[in-house]
C-alpha cells in the first residue's frame, strides 16, 4: 500500500505515481523532500498542525466522519487518538488520506464533491464506499479508482 503523493515537477514523468516519502527513484533526496513539502502545502492543509503533523480530529472534520473512524484507519483506539491527536501511528495513514483528499478536491473541483465521491458505494469495491475502503486500509483499491477517475477526466 503506497500513499498518493504528487512528485514535484522535476520528477514528474520520471516516476510512476504514487511516490512514497523516502523513495528516491530517479529523484534526488532534495526532490523527495520538496515533494513532501508540496504535499503539506496542498494536501488538505487544515489537517496539519504547525509542525506538519496530521491531527486526528482535524482529519475527521475534513472527511466529515467521527474521530473513531480515523482511529480505526490508523489502528488506534479512540482513547489513544483523543489522548494523542498527532500520534506517530496516525501520521502515515493520515498523510495518505490527506493526499487523497487533495487529489480528489483537484479532480472533482470541490470538497463537497470529494465527500460525495468518497462516501458513495462503488461496485468495484464490492459496494463499499471508497471511504470505507480507506478506513479499512485498502488504499490500493481506492488509488486504482482515483487513477481511473483522473484518466477519464483528461
C-alpha positions as MATLAB code, in Angstrom:
seq = 'XXXXXXXXXXXXXXXXXXXXXXXXXXXXXXXXXXXXXXXXXXXXXXXXXXXXXXXXXXXXXXXXXXXXXXXXXXXXXXXXXXXXXXXXXXXXXXXXXXXXXXXXXXXXXXXXXXXXXXXXXXXXXXXXXXXXXXXXXXXXXXXXXXXXXXXXXX';
ca = [
       0.000    0.000    0.000;
       1.545    3.241   -1.162;
       0.373    6.779   -0.475;
      -0.879    9.223   -3.010;
       1.806   11.887   -3.133;
       2.389   14.016   -6.164;
       6.013   14.432   -7.092;
       7.342   17.900   -7.664;
       7.636   18.918  -11.332;
      11.262   17.887  -11.873;
      10.292   14.312  -11.002;
       7.056   14.264  -12.968;
       7.262   11.846  -15.829;
      10.310   10.145  -14.329;
       8.464    8.375  -11.555;
       5.212    6.451  -11.693;
       2.529    7.807   -9.456;
       2.235    7.284   -6.485;
       5.504    8.119   -4.791;
       6.283    7.292   -1.168;
       8.236    9.629    1.126;
      11.760    8.329    1.221;
      11.593    6.778   -2.253;
      14.471    8.168   -4.258;
      13.847    6.531   -7.613;
      15.264    8.828  -10.274;
      14.856   11.847   -7.971;
      17.325   13.324   -5.537;
      16.711   13.455   -1.809;
      16.092   17.184   -2.203;
      13.397   16.459   -4.796;
      11.746   13.937   -2.491;
      11.853   16.470    0.367;
      10.343   19.075   -1.958;
       7.571   16.636   -2.905;
       6.809   16.040    0.780;
       6.707   19.807    1.407;
       4.461   20.161   -1.633;
       2.101   17.587   -0.123;
       1.919   19.531    3.124;
       1.241   22.700    1.134;
      -1.577   21.274   -0.985;
      -2.951   18.260    0.847;
      -5.961   19.398    2.787;
      -3.882   21.898    4.756;
      -6.414   22.024    7.550;
      -5.415   18.535    8.709;
      -1.834   19.511    9.589;
      -0.565   21.294   12.688;
       2.157   23.949   12.637;
       4.843   21.239   12.751;
       3.464   19.410    9.714;
       1.873   16.577   11.684;
      -1.564   15.212   10.828;
      -4.092   15.975   13.587;
      -6.712   13.256   14.060;
      -9.751   15.403   14.846;
      -8.897   17.807   12.016;
      -8.686   14.894    9.570;
     -12.049   13.636   10.856;
     -13.539   17.103   10.303;
     -12.125   17.278    6.757;
     -13.765   13.938    5.925;
     -16.966   14.641    7.863;
     -16.541   11.448    9.908;
     -16.112   10.714   13.590;
     -12.637   10.667   15.126;
     -13.293    6.984   15.882;
     -13.238    6.297   12.136;
      -9.837    7.982   11.869;
      -8.595    5.999   14.879;
      -9.737    2.789   13.185;
      -7.928    3.708    9.960;
      -4.731    4.344   11.938;
      -5.208    1.236   14.080;
      -5.521    3.298   17.223;
      -8.105    3.209   19.967;
     -10.464    6.138   20.225;
      -8.893    6.988   23.573;
      -5.406    6.734   22.097;
      -6.276    9.248   19.385;
      -8.022   11.555   21.880;
      -5.004   11.482   24.190;
      -2.510   11.968   21.370;
      -4.210   13.566   18.331;
      -0.881   13.693   16.456;
       0.106   10.121   17.302;
       3.075    8.813   15.304;
       0.868    5.847   14.368;
      -1.566    8.253   12.672;
       1.000   10.013   10.503;
       1.487    7.577    7.615;
      -2.208    6.796    7.231;
      -3.146   10.426    7.805;
      -0.786   11.644    5.090;
      -2.182    9.111    2.644;
      -5.694   10.293    3.400;
      -4.720   13.993    3.221;
      -3.110   13.424   -0.171;
      -6.185   11.530   -1.343;
      -8.430   14.408   -0.254;
      -6.240   16.921   -2.087;
      -6.137   14.877   -5.281;
      -9.894   14.372   -5.277;
     -10.530   18.053   -4.472;
      -8.437   18.890   -7.526;
     -10.089   16.305   -9.791;
     -13.655   16.939   -8.669;
     -13.443   20.671   -8.067;
     -14.717   20.939   -4.501;
     -14.628   19.331   -1.084;
     -18.361   18.708   -1.304;
     -17.875   16.667   -4.487;
     -14.933   14.868   -2.889;
     -17.013   13.842    0.116;
     -19.875   12.668   -2.082;
     -17.444   10.587   -4.163;
     -15.724    9.155   -1.085;
     -18.988    8.192    0.606;
     -20.742    6.675   -2.427;
     -20.679    2.869   -2.675;
     -18.779    1.515   -5.690;
     -19.337   -1.795   -7.442;
     -15.556   -2.061   -7.899;
     -15.229   -2.107   -4.096;
     -17.973   -4.713   -3.640;
     -20.492   -1.992   -2.807;
     -18.282   -0.393   -0.186;
     -17.563    3.302   -0.362;
     -14.004    4.466   -1.053;
     -14.034    5.985    2.443;
     -14.916    2.621    3.980;
     -12.087    1.050    1.965;
      -9.629    3.701    3.193;
     -10.737    3.236    6.793;
     -10.201   -0.487    6.270;
      -6.706    0.375    4.959;
      -7.425   -0.768    1.391;
      -5.649    2.211   -0.154;
      -4.594    0.304   -3.252;
      -8.169   -0.263   -4.440;
      -9.043    3.384   -3.865;
      -5.872    4.532   -5.661;
      -6.945    2.420   -8.642;
     -10.346    4.126   -8.690;
      -8.789    7.579   -8.371;
      -6.396    6.800  -11.215;
      -9.344    5.686  -13.390;
     -11.188    8.882  -12.467;
      -8.165   11.036  -13.335;
      -7.678    9.209  -16.638;
     -11.339    9.616  -17.597;
     -11.174   13.385  -16.998;
      -8.224   14.045  -19.311;
];
